[in-house]
């Protein structure tokens, strides 16, 4: 139920909460001039708490590694703790794999590849994938709550985006498993063997689905290392594999520190490596597989431009900008972190944007009204804080809405920088937080030049009323995905991937299958 607060735009901003131990700059320079109603009337809606129940999740005190279909302890008995970033409280102890465990997991995957998975027909493999998709849907609430607890993302996003999309990827690739000859006409598609997959913390279950579904559909077996801050949904997925009666060893899940990821990548019996994460680690992985015949796909960072022309529908563009950078706290590789606004509309656009930011609710990820949840880890919060401080020091003008932050947990206010120069760090570096840098342009050529002026090339957005302008721009943008009059839209049928330092290879769609097969002549 919503209640109406009495604060007016003319009131001073709410005194910010403490620094949450993060050192976050929380002073607010000005309150929004209206609340998006256009008449200056002040109706800052305050919502009664609507917390999702945690009861649907049964947390184990201790989670093992999932190797050969079994829940096993690390060979040296080591564990680590995964923490709820919204409360800073420990959630569970998780087995911490070492190099010997990785070797065991690769051997289990190889044995499953030889004995069962590669000998099944596509139709049989499809049955397992359909079963997994259905179980994910049946257990969607459990997955959504667990994902929000472990990662800090708002429940409405894990419930409406992450989990349904993860299931959709299994449905989609299940459909391809017995139709590979149509995906690659005139060729015979053979599986590669054992795939090593390393995933990040921003979309833990979804990245798992992006990687495991096409690999299994094409007949490969998998060893997957989740990120250390978000291992729980992958370990719950292990339970789904058991429930689906997936042959033991087809999927192995081995949480462990980053360095152990490298022993997986360089394991001599791995045939294919798929990595999503930072460009720095991507480079190391590239070196790690150099000189071998392993297949490699890298999906790395981004610094996407979201370009708004003067003929764009501004209110819709504002929603797209907000979705582009504040969705998942901005911890999105394809986030629209650079807004390029045409000079003639920059002022009204920024006014509308500030009004909209003032309505975003930051707080408990398990509250169904929350728009911006917790930052995934203290380390990530520190990185965001440092880059925001650099933005101020370099002369950009910061705006943050006046909202209270919870006293505990890793939270950061939605932040907007104007007067940003191309040379500023906040315009060049991937912040991976809820921070938008606004730049301006006069002509389409200038927009293209500025948009492409980045070492990255993952995604971009264009807002305009003219279809011809969209086509003109798309041809010139060096980005793997370009959204037109929308942003951050995902579909399992659509390929996704980057140029330049954003990596190479495509995931999703038929292109995503390509990375998991060896094509032979008939
Ligand atoms: P990383 O690239 O370090 O982590 C991604 C995955 O790689 C995790 O599973 C991590 O394991 C693993 N990993 C870490 N080191 C190695 C290694 N040497 N060899 C093999 N695997 C390794 O990202 P961070 O979590 O450190 O985030 C840092 C920055 O990277 C962010 O601020 C953001 O800018 C960017 N990033 C980009 C992502 C994207 O989707 N493009 C996703 C995540 C981050 P572990 O968790 O155990 O360290």
Coordinates of C-alpha atoms and ligand atoms in Angstrom, one line a residue:
X1 CA 0.0 0.0 0.0
X2 CA 1.4 3.4 -0.8
X3 CA 1.3 6.3 1.6
X4 CA 1.8 10.0 0.6
X5 CA 4.6 11.9 2.3
X6 CA 4.3 15.6 3.1
X7 CA 7.7 16.7 1.9
X8 CA 7.7 19.3 -0.8
X9 CA 10.4 19.9 -3.5
X10 CA 11.2 23.2 -1.7
X11 CA 12.2 21.3 1.5
X12 CA 15.9 20.8 2.1
X13 CA 17.1 17.4 1.0
X14 CA 16.8 14.6 3.6
X15 CA 20.0 14.4 5.6
X16 CA 21.9 11.6 4.1
X17 CA 22.4 8.3 6.0
X18 CA 25.8 7.4 7.4
X19 CA 28.6 6.3 5.0
X20 CA 27.7 2.7 5.5
X21 CA 31.3 2.1 6.2
X22 CA 32.0 2.8 2.5
X23 CA 33.1 6.4 2.7
X24 CA 30.5 7.2 0.1
X25 CA 30.0 10.9 -0.6
X26 CA 26.4 11.5 0.4
X27 CA 25.9 15.2 0.3
X28 CA 23.2 16.3 -2.0
X29 CA 23.5 19.6 -3.7
X30 CA 19.9 20.2 -4.7
X31 CA 16.6 18.6 -4.5
X32 CA 14.6 17.9 -7.6
X33 CA 12.5 20.8 -8.8
X34 CA 9.4 18.7 -9.3
X35 CA 8.4 15.1 -9.0
X36 CA 7.7 14.4 -12.7
X37 CA 4.2 15.8 -12.5
X38 CA 5.0 18.9 -14.5
X39 CA 3.1 21.3 -12.3
X40 CA 5.6 21.6 -9.4
X41 CA 3.2 19.7 -7.1
X42 CA 5.1 17.6 -4.6
X43 CA 4.0 14.1 -4.3
X44 CA 7.0 12.0 -3.3
X45 CA 5.3 8.7 -2.8
X46 CA 6.6 6.6 0.0
X47 CA 5.8 3.0 -0.1
X48 CA 5.0 0.7 2.8
X49 CA 7.5 -2.1 3.0
X50 CA 6.5 -5.1 0.8
X51 CA 9.2 -7.7 1.7
X52 CA 9.3 -11.0 -0.2
X53 CA 9.3 -13.9 2.2
X54 CA 12.7 -15.6 2.7
X55 CA 10.8 -18.8 3.8
X56 CA 10.8 -20.2 0.2
X57 CA 14.6 -20.6 0.5
X58 CA 16.2 -23.2 2.7
X59 CA 19.8 -22.2 3.2
X60 CA 22.2 -25.0 4.0
X61 CA 24.8 -24.1 6.6
X62 CA 27.5 -25.6 4.3
X63 CA 27.6 -26.2 0.5
X64 CA 29.9 -28.6 -1.2
X65 CA 31.4 -28.7 -4.7
X66 CA 29.2 -30.4 -7.2
X67 CA 31.4 -33.0 -9.0
X68 CA 30.3 -36.1 -10.8
X69 CA 26.7 -35.6 -9.6
X70 CA 27.8 -35.6 -5.9
X71 CA 28.0 -32.9 -3.3
X72 CA 31.7 -33.2 -2.1
X73 CA 33.9 -31.2 0.3
X74 CA 37.1 -29.5 -1.1
X75 CA 40.0 -32.0 -1.0
X76 CA 41.8 -29.9 1.7
X77 CA 38.5 -29.2 3.6
X78 CA 38.8 -25.4 2.9
X79 CA 35.6 -23.3 2.8
X80 CA 34.8 -19.6 2.4
X81 CA 31.8 -17.5 3.5
X82 CA 29.3 -15.9 1.2
X83 CA 27.8 -12.7 2.5
X84 CA 24.4 -10.9 2.0
X85 CA 25.6 -7.5 0.6
X86 CA 22.4 -5.9 1.8
X87 CA 23.0 -6.8 5.5
X88 CA 26.7 -7.8 5.5
X89 CA 25.6 -11.0 7.3
X90 CA 27.0 -14.4 6.3
X91 CA 24.7 -16.6 4.4
X92 CA 26.5 -19.9 4.2
X93 CA 29.9 -21.7 4.2
X94 CA 30.9 -22.9 0.7
X95 CA 33.6 -25.4 -0.2
X96 CA 36.6 -23.7 -1.7
X97 CA 37.9 -25.7 -4.6
X98 CA 41.7 -26.0 -5.2
X99 CA 43.6 -27.2 -8.3
X100 CA 43.2 -30.9 -7.3
X101 CA 39.4 -30.4 -7.2
X102 CA 39.4 -28.7 -10.5
X103 CA 41.3 -31.7 -12.0
X104 CA 38.7 -34.0 -10.4
X105 CA 35.9 -32.0 -11.9
X106 CA 37.5 -32.0 -15.4
X107 CA 38.0 -35.7 -15.2
X108 CA 34.3 -36.2 -14.2
X109 CA 33.2 -34.0 -17.1
X110 CA 35.4 -36.0 -19.5
X111 CA 34.1 -39.3 -18.3
X112 CA 30.5 -38.1 -18.6
X113 CA 31.3 -36.8 -22.1
X114 CA 32.7 -40.2 -23.3
X115 CA 30.3 -42.5 -21.5
X116 CA 26.9 -40.8 -21.7
X117 CA 26.4 -37.3 -23.0
X118 CA 28.1 -37.5 -26.4
X119 CA 26.5 -40.8 -27.1
X120 CA 23.0 -39.5 -26.6
X121 CA 20.9 -38.4 -29.6
X122 CA 20.0 -34.7 -29.8
X123 CA 16.4 -35.7 -29.0
X124 CA 17.5 -37.3 -25.7
X125 CA 19.7 -34.3 -24.8
X126 CA 16.7 -32.0 -25.5
X127 CA 14.6 -33.9 -23.0
X128 CA 17.0 -33.1 -20.2
X129 CA 17.2 -29.4 -21.2
X130 CA 13.4 -29.1 -21.3
X131 CA 13.3 -30.8 -17.9
X132 CA 15.8 -28.3 -16.5
X133 CA 13.8 -25.4 -18.0
X134 CA 10.6 -26.6 -16.4
X135 CA 12.2 -27.1 -13.0
X136 CA 13.7 -23.6 -13.1
X137 CA 10.2 -22.3 -13.8
X138 CA 8.7 -24.4 -11.0
X139 CA 11.3 -23.2 -8.5
X140 CA 11.5 -19.7 -9.9
X141 CA 10.5 -18.0 -6.6
X142 CA 13.2 -19.9 -4.7
X143 CA 15.8 -18.9 -7.2
X144 CA 14.7 -15.3 -7.3
X145 CA 14.9 -14.9 -3.5
X146 CA 18.2 -16.7 -3.2
X147 CA 19.7 -14.6 -6.1
X148 CA 18.6 -11.4 -4.4
X149 CA 20.0 -12.5 -1.1
X150 CA 23.4 -13.5 -2.4
X151 CA 23.9 -10.7 -5.0
X152 CA 22.0 -7.7 -3.7
X153 CA 19.9 -7.2 -6.8
X154 CA 16.2 -6.2 -6.3
X155 CA 13.7 -9.0 -6.2
X156 CA 11.7 -7.5 -8.9
X157 CA 14.6 -7.9 -11.3
X158 CA 15.6 -11.4 -10.2
X159 CA 12.0 -12.4 -10.3
X160 CA 11.0 -10.7 -13.6
X161 CA 14.3 -10.8 -15.5
X162 CA 17.1 -13.1 -14.3
X163 CA 15.2 -16.2 -13.5
X164 CA 12.6 -16.1 -16.4
X165 CA 15.4 -15.4 -18.9
X166 CA 17.6 -18.2 -17.5
X167 CA 14.7 -20.6 -18.0
X168 CA 14.1 -19.2 -21.5
X169 CA 17.6 -20.0 -22.5
X170 CA 17.1 -23.6 -21.5
X171 CA 13.8 -23.8 -23.4
X172 CA 15.4 -22.2 -26.5
X173 CA 18.6 -24.3 -26.6
X174 CA 16.5 -27.5 -25.9
X175 CA 14.8 -26.7 -29.1
X176 CA 18.1 -26.7 -31.0
X177 CA 19.6 -29.9 -29.5
X178 CA 18.0 -32.2 -32.1
X179 CA 18.1 -29.7 -35.0
X180 CA 21.8 -29.0 -35.3
X181 CA 21.8 -30.0 -39.0
X182 CA 19.4 -27.1 -39.6
X183 CA 21.6 -24.7 -37.6
X184 CA 24.6 -25.6 -39.7
X185 CA 23.2 -26.7 -43.1
X186 CA 25.4 -29.1 -45.1
X187 CA 27.8 -29.6 -42.2
X188 CA 28.0 -32.1 -39.3
X189 CA 28.2 -30.4 -35.9
X190 CA 30.3 -32.3 -33.4
X191 CA 30.6 -31.3 -29.8
X192 CA 34.0 -30.0 -28.6
X193 CA 34.2 -32.0 -25.4
X194 CA 34.7 -30.4 -21.9
X195 CA 33.8 -26.8 -21.6
X196 CA 35.4 -24.6 -18.8
X197 CA 33.1 -21.8 -18.0
X198 CA 33.8 -18.9 -15.6
X199 CA 31.0 -16.5 -14.8
X200 CA 30.8 -13.2 -12.9
X201 CA 28.6 -12.0 -10.0
X202 CA 26.3 -9.5 -11.7
X203 CA 23.9 -12.0 -13.2
X204 CA 24.9 -15.3 -11.6
X205 CA 22.1 -17.6 -12.7
X206 CA 21.5 -15.9 -16.0
X207 CA 25.2 -16.1 -17.0
X208 CA 25.2 -19.8 -16.0
X209 CA 22.2 -20.4 -18.3
X210 CA 23.9 -18.4 -21.1
X211 CA 26.8 -20.8 -20.9
X212 CA 25.5 -24.2 -19.8
X213 CA 22.4 -24.3 -22.1
X214 CA 24.1 -24.1 -25.5
X215 CA 27.1 -26.2 -24.3
X216 CA 24.8 -29.1 -23.3
X217 CA 22.5 -28.7 -26.3
X218 CA 25.5 -29.2 -28.6
X219 CA 26.7 -32.3 -26.7
X220 CA 29.5 -30.9 -24.5
X221 CA 29.9 -31.4 -20.7
X222 CA 30.7 -28.6 -18.4
X223 CA 32.9 -27.4 -15.4
X224 CA 31.6 -24.1 -14.2
X225 CA 33.2 -21.8 -11.7
X226 CA 30.8 -19.2 -10.2
X227 CA 32.1 -15.9 -8.8
X228 CA 33.2 -16.1 -5.1
X229 CA 30.6 -13.5 -4.0
X230 CA 27.6 -15.3 -5.6
X231 CA 28.0 -19.0 -5.6
X232 CA 24.6 -20.0 -4.2
X233 CA 22.3 -19.9 -7.2
X234 CA 24.8 -22.1 -9.1
X235 CA 24.8 -24.5 -6.2
X236 CA 21.0 -24.6 -6.2
X237 CA 21.2 -25.2 -9.9
X238 CA 23.3 -28.3 -9.0
X239 CA 20.2 -29.5 -7.2
X240 CA 18.1 -28.9 -10.4
X241 CA 20.5 -31.1 -12.3
X242 CA 20.0 -33.9 -9.8
X243 CA 16.2 -33.4 -9.9
X244 CA 16.3 -33.6 -13.7
X245 CA 18.3 -36.9 -13.5
X246 CA 21.0 -35.4 -15.6
X247 CA 23.8 -38.0 -15.9
X248 CA 26.5 -37.5 -13.3
X249 CA 29.4 -35.3 -14.4
X250 CA 27.6 -33.6 -17.3
X251 CA 27.5 -30.4 -15.2
X252 CA 30.1 -29.8 -12.5
X253 CA 30.0 -26.7 -10.3
X254 CA 33.2 -25.7 -8.5
X255 CA 33.2 -22.5 -6.5
X256 CA 36.7 -21.3 -5.6
X257 CA 39.0 -18.2 -5.7
X258 CA 39.8 -16.4 -9.0
X259 CA 43.3 -18.0 -9.3
X260 CA 41.8 -21.4 -9.3
X261 CA 39.8 -20.3 -12.3
X262 CA 43.1 -20.1 -14.1
X263 CA 43.9 -23.8 -13.3
X264 CA 40.6 -24.7 -14.9
X265 CA 41.4 -22.6 -18.0
X266 CA 44.8 -24.1 -18.5
X267 CA 43.8 -27.7 -17.7
X268 CA 45.1 -29.8 -20.6
X269 CA 41.9 -31.8 -20.9
X270 CA 39.7 -28.8 -21.4
X271 CA 38.6 -28.2 -25.0
X272 CA 36.7 -24.9 -24.8
X273 CA 36.9 -21.9 -22.4
X274 CA 34.0 -19.4 -22.0
X275 CA 34.6 -16.4 -19.7
X276 CA 32.5 -13.4 -18.7
X277 CA 34.1 -10.8 -16.5
X278 CA 36.6 -8.0 -16.4
X279 CA 38.8 -7.1 -19.4
X280 CA 41.9 -7.5 -17.1
X281 CA 41.1 -11.2 -16.3
X282 CA 40.0 -11.7 -19.9
X283 CA 43.5 -10.8 -21.0
X284 CA 45.0 -13.2 -18.6
X285 CA 42.7 -16.0 -19.8
X286 CA 43.6 -15.2 -23.4
X287 CA 47.3 -15.6 -22.6
X288 CA 46.4 -18.8 -20.7
X289 CA 44.9 -20.5 -23.7
X290 CA 47.4 -19.0 -26.3
X291 CA 49.3 -21.8 -28.2
X292 CA 46.6 -24.4 -27.5
X293 CA 43.7 -25.5 -29.8
X294 CA 41.1 -24.6 -27.1
X295 CA 38.1 -22.7 -28.3
X296 CA 37.7 -19.3 -26.5
X297 CA 34.9 -16.8 -26.1
X298 CA 35.4 -13.7 -24.0
X299 CA 32.6 -11.4 -22.9
X300 CA 34.2 -8.5 -21.1
X301 CA 33.5 -5.0 -20.0
X302 CA 31.8 -2.0 -21.7
X303 CA 31.2 1.7 -21.6
X304 CA 28.1 2.0 -23.7
X305 CA 26.9 5.2 -25.2
X306 CA 23.1 5.9 -25.0
X307 CA 22.5 8.6 -27.6
X308 CA 19.5 10.8 -27.5
X309 CA 18.6 13.0 -30.5
X310 CA 16.5 16.1 -30.3
X311 CA 13.5 14.4 -32.1
X312 CA 13.4 11.5 -29.5
X313 CA 10.3 11.1 -27.3
X314 CA 11.9 12.5 -24.2
X315 CA 9.8 10.8 -21.5
X316 CA 10.4 7.4 -23.1
X317 CA 14.1 8.1 -23.5
X318 CA 14.3 9.0 -19.8
X319 CA 12.8 5.6 -18.9
X320 CA 15.4 4.0 -21.3
X321 CA 18.2 5.9 -19.7
X322 CA 17.2 4.9 -16.2
X323 CA 16.8 1.3 -17.2
X324 CA 20.1 1.5 -19.1
X325 CA 22.2 2.6 -16.1
X326 CA 20.3 2.0 -12.8
X327 CA 19.1 -1.5 -13.7
X328 CA 21.0 -4.0 -11.5
X329 CA 22.7 -1.0 -9.7
X330 CA 24.5 -0.4 -13.0
X331 CA 26.5 -3.6 -12.5
X332 CA 25.9 -4.6 -16.1
X333 CA 28.6 -5.0 -18.7
X334 CA 26.3 -3.4 -21.4
X335 CA 25.0 -0.6 -19.1
X336 CA 24.4 2.7 -20.9
X337 CA 26.9 4.5 -18.7
X338 CA 27.5 7.4 -21.0
X339 CA 24.5 9.5 -22.0
X340 CA 25.2 11.4 -25.2
X341 CA 22.5 14.1 -25.4
X342 CA 22.0 16.4 -28.4
X343 CA 22.8 19.9 -27.2
X344 CA 19.4 21.4 -28.0
X345 CA 17.6 19.1 -25.6
X346 CA 20.1 18.5 -22.9
X347 CA 18.6 20.9 -20.4
X348 CA 15.0 19.5 -20.4
X349 CA 16.4 16.0 -20.6
X350 CA 18.5 16.4 -17.5
X351 CA 15.6 18.1 -15.6
X352 CA 13.3 15.1 -16.4
X353 CA 16.1 12.7 -15.5
X354 CA 16.7 14.3 -12.1
X355 CA 12.9 14.2 -11.4
X356 CA 12.9 10.5 -12.3
X357 CA 15.9 9.7 -10.2
X358 CA 14.2 11.3 -7.2
X359 CA 11.5 8.6 -7.5
X360 CA 13.9 5.6 -7.5
X361 CA 13.7 3.6 -4.3
X362 CA 17.0 2.4 -3.0
X363 CA 17.2 -0.2 -0.3
X364 CA 16.3 -3.7 0.7
X365 CA 16.7 -6.0 -2.3
X366 CA 13.9 -8.3 -1.0
X367 CA 11.4 -5.4 -1.0
X368 CA 9.2 -5.7 -4.1
X369 CA 9.2 -1.9 -4.4
X370 CA 12.9 -1.5 -4.5
X371 CA 14.4 -0.2 -7.7
X372 CA 18.1 -0.1 -6.8
X373 CA 19.4 -2.8 -4.4
X374 CA 22.8 -3.4 -2.8
X375 CA 26.1 -3.2 -4.5
X376 CA 27.5 -6.7 -4.8
X377 CA 30.5 -6.4 -2.5
X378 CA 32.5 -4.0 -0.4
X379 CA 35.3 -4.1 -2.9
X380 CA 32.9 -3.0 -5.7
X381 CA 31.4 -0.3 -3.5
X382 CA 34.9 1.0 -2.9
X383 CA 35.7 1.0 -6.6
X384 CA 32.5 3.0 -7.4
X385 CA 33.2 5.4 -4.6
X386 CA 36.7 6.0 -5.8
X387 CA 35.6 6.7 -9.4
X388 CA 32.8 9.0 -8.3
X389 CA 35.4 11.0 -6.2
X390 CA 37.6 11.2 -9.3
X391 CA 34.7 12.5 -11.3
X392 CA 34.2 15.4 -8.7
X393 CA 37.9 16.0 -8.5
X394 CA 38.2 16.3 -12.3
X395 CA 35.5 18.9 -12.4
X396 CA 32.3 17.1 -13.3
X397 CA 29.1 18.2 -11.5
X398 CA 27.4 15.5 -9.4
X399 CA 23.7 15.1 -8.7
X400 CA 22.3 12.5 -6.3
X401 CA 18.7 12.4 -5.3
X402 CA 17.8 12.9 -1.6
X403 CA 17.1 9.4 -0.5
X404 CA 17.9 7.6 2.7
X405 CA 20.2 4.6 2.6
X406 CA 19.9 1.6 4.9
X407 CA 22.3 1.8 7.8
X408 CA 24.0 -1.5 7.0
X409 CA 25.0 -3.0 3.7
X410 CA 26.7 -1.8 0.5
X411 CA 24.5 0.8 -0.9
X412 CA 25.1 3.7 -3.3
X413 CA 22.8 6.4 -4.4
X414 CA 21.9 6.7 -8.1
X415 CA 24.3 9.3 -9.4
X416 CA 24.4 11.6 -12.4
X417 CA 27.3 13.6 -13.6
X418 CA 27.0 16.6 -15.9
X419 CA 29.8 18.8 -17.4
X420 CA 31.7 15.6 -18.2
X421 CA 34.7 15.8 -20.6
X422 CA 35.8 12.9 -22.8
X423 CA 39.1 12.8 -20.9
X424 CA 37.5 12.3 -17.4
X425 CA 37.9 8.9 -15.9
X426 CA 34.2 8.6 -15.4
X427 CA 33.8 8.9 -19.2
X428 CA 36.4 6.3 -20.0
X429 CA 36.5 3.6 -17.3
X430 CA 33.9 1.0 -16.6
X431 CA 32.4 2.0 -13.2
X432 CA 30.0 -0.9 -12.9
X433 CA 27.8 1.1 -10.5
X434 CA 24.7 3.3 -10.6
X435 CA 26.6 6.3 -12.1
X436 CA 25.7 8.1 -15.3
X437 CA 28.1 10.5 -17.2
X438 CA 26.4 13.0 -19.4
X439 CA 28.2 14.3 -22.5
X440 CA 26.7 16.3 -25.4
X441 CA 26.9 16.4 -29.2
X442 CA 25.7 18.6 -32.0
X443 CA 25.6 16.4 -35.1
X444 CA 25.2 12.7 -35.8
X445 CA 28.8 12.5 -36.9
X446 CA 30.0 14.0 -33.6
X447 CA 27.7 11.5 -31.7
X448 CA 29.3 8.5 -33.6
X449 CA 32.8 9.8 -33.0
X450 CA 32.2 10.2 -29.3
X451 CA 30.3 6.9 -28.9
X452 CA 33.1 5.0 -30.6
X453 CA 35.8 6.9 -28.6
X454 CA 36.3 4.1 -26.1
X455 CA 38.4 0.9 -26.0
X456 CA 35.2 -1.0 -25.4
X457 CA 32.5 -2.0 -28.0
X458 CA 29.8 -4.1 -26.3
X459 CA 26.5 -2.1 -26.7
X460 CA 24.9 1.2 -27.6
X461 CA 21.5 2.8 -27.6
X462 CA 19.9 5.3 -30.0
X463 CA 16.8 7.4 -29.3
X464 CA 15.2 9.1 -32.3
X465 CA 11.9 9.4 -34.1
X466 CA 13.5 8.7 -37.5
X467 CA 14.0 5.1 -38.7
X468 CA 16.5 6.2 -41.4
X469 CA 18.7 7.9 -38.7
X470 CA 18.7 4.7 -36.6
X471 CA 20.0 2.7 -39.7
X472 CA 22.5 5.4 -40.4
X473 CA 23.8 5.3 -36.9
X474 CA 23.8 1.5 -36.4
X475 CA 26.1 1.1 -39.4
X476 CA 28.7 3.4 -37.9
X477 CA 28.6 2.2 -34.3
X478 CA 31.4 -0.1 -33.2
X479 CA 29.2 -2.1 -30.7
X480 CA 28.1 -5.7 -30.7
X481 CA 24.5 -4.8 -29.8
X482 CA 22.7 -1.6 -30.7
X483 CA 19.3 -0.9 -29.2
X484 CA 16.9 1.5 -30.9
X485 CA 14.4 3.4 -28.7
X486 CA 14.9 0.8 -25.9
X487 CA 17.8 -0.5 -23.8
X488 CA 18.9 -3.6 -22.0
X489 CA 16.6 -5.9 -23.8
X490 CA 17.6 -9.5 -23.9
X491 CA 16.2 -12.5 -25.7
X492 CA 17.7 -16.0 -26.0
X493 CA 17.3 -15.9 -29.7
X494 CA 19.4 -12.9 -30.1
X495 CA 23.3 -13.0 -30.2
X496 CA 25.2 -10.9 -27.7
X497 CA 28.9 -10.0 -27.6
X498 CA 31.5 -7.3 -28.2
X499 CA 34.2 -5.7 -30.3
X500 CA 37.6 -4.4 -29.2
X501 CA 38.3 -4.8 -25.5
X502 CA 34.8 -6.0 -24.9
X503 CA 35.9 -9.4 -26.1
X504 CA 35.0 -11.7 -29.0
X505 CA 32.6 -14.5 -29.8
X506 CA 28.8 -14.4 -29.4
X507 CA 26.5 -15.9 -26.9
X508 CA 22.8 -16.4 -27.5
X509 CA 20.9 -17.4 -30.6
X510 CA 22.3 -19.7 -33.2
X511 CA 25.6 -17.9 -32.9
X512 CA 25.8 -19.1 -29.3
X513 CA 25.8 -22.7 -30.6
X514 CA 28.6 -22.1 -33.0
X515 CA 31.1 -21.6 -30.1
X516 CA 30.4 -25.2 -28.8
X517 CA 30.7 -27.2 -32.0
X518 CA 33.3 -28.4 -34.5
X519 CA 31.9 -28.3 -38.0
X520 CA 32.9 -31.1 -40.3
X521 CA 32.0 -31.8 -44.0
X522 CA 29.3 -34.4 -44.6
Ligands
LIG1 P1 36.6 -10.6 -12.4 O1 36.9 -10.5 -13.9 O2 37.8 -10.7 -11.5 O3 35.7 -11.9 -12.1 C1 34.9 -12.6 -13.0 C2 35.1 -14.1 -12.8 O4 36.4 -14.4 -13.1 C3 34.8 -14.6 -11.3 O5 34.3 -15.9 -11.4 C4 36.2 -14.6 -10.8 O6 36.4 -15.4 -9.6 C5 37.0 -15.1 -11.9 N1 38.4 -14.8 -11.9 C6 39.1 -13.9 -11.1 N2 40.4 -14.0 -11.4 C7 40.6 -15.0 -12.2 C8 41.8 -15.5 -12.8 N3 43.0 -15.1 -12.6 N4 41.6 -16.6 -13.7 C9 40.4 -17.1 -13.9 N5 39.3 -16.6 -13.4 C10 39.4 -15.5 -12.6 O7 35.7 -9.4 -12.0 P2 35.6 -8.7 -10.6 O8 34.6 -9.5 -9.9 O9 36.9 -8.6 -9.9 O10 35.1 -7.3 -11.0 C11 36.1 -6.3 -11.3 C12 35.5 -5.4 -12.4 O11 35.3 -6.2 -13.6 C13 34.2 -4.8 -12.1 O12 34.3 -3.6 -11.4 C14 33.7 -4.6 -13.5 O13 34.2 -3.3 -14.0 C15 34.2 -5.7 -14.3 N6 33.3 -6.8 -14.4 C16 32.7 -7.0 -15.6 C17 31.7 -8.0 -15.8 C18 31.1 -8.2 -17.1 O14 30.0 -8.8 -17.1 N7 31.7 -7.7 -18.2 C19 31.3 -8.8 -14.7 C20 32.0 -8.6 -13.5 C21 33.0 -7.6 -13.4 P3 36.3 -14.8 -8.2 O15 34.9 -14.2 -8.0 O16 36.5 -16.0 -7.3 O17 37.4 -13.8 -8.1

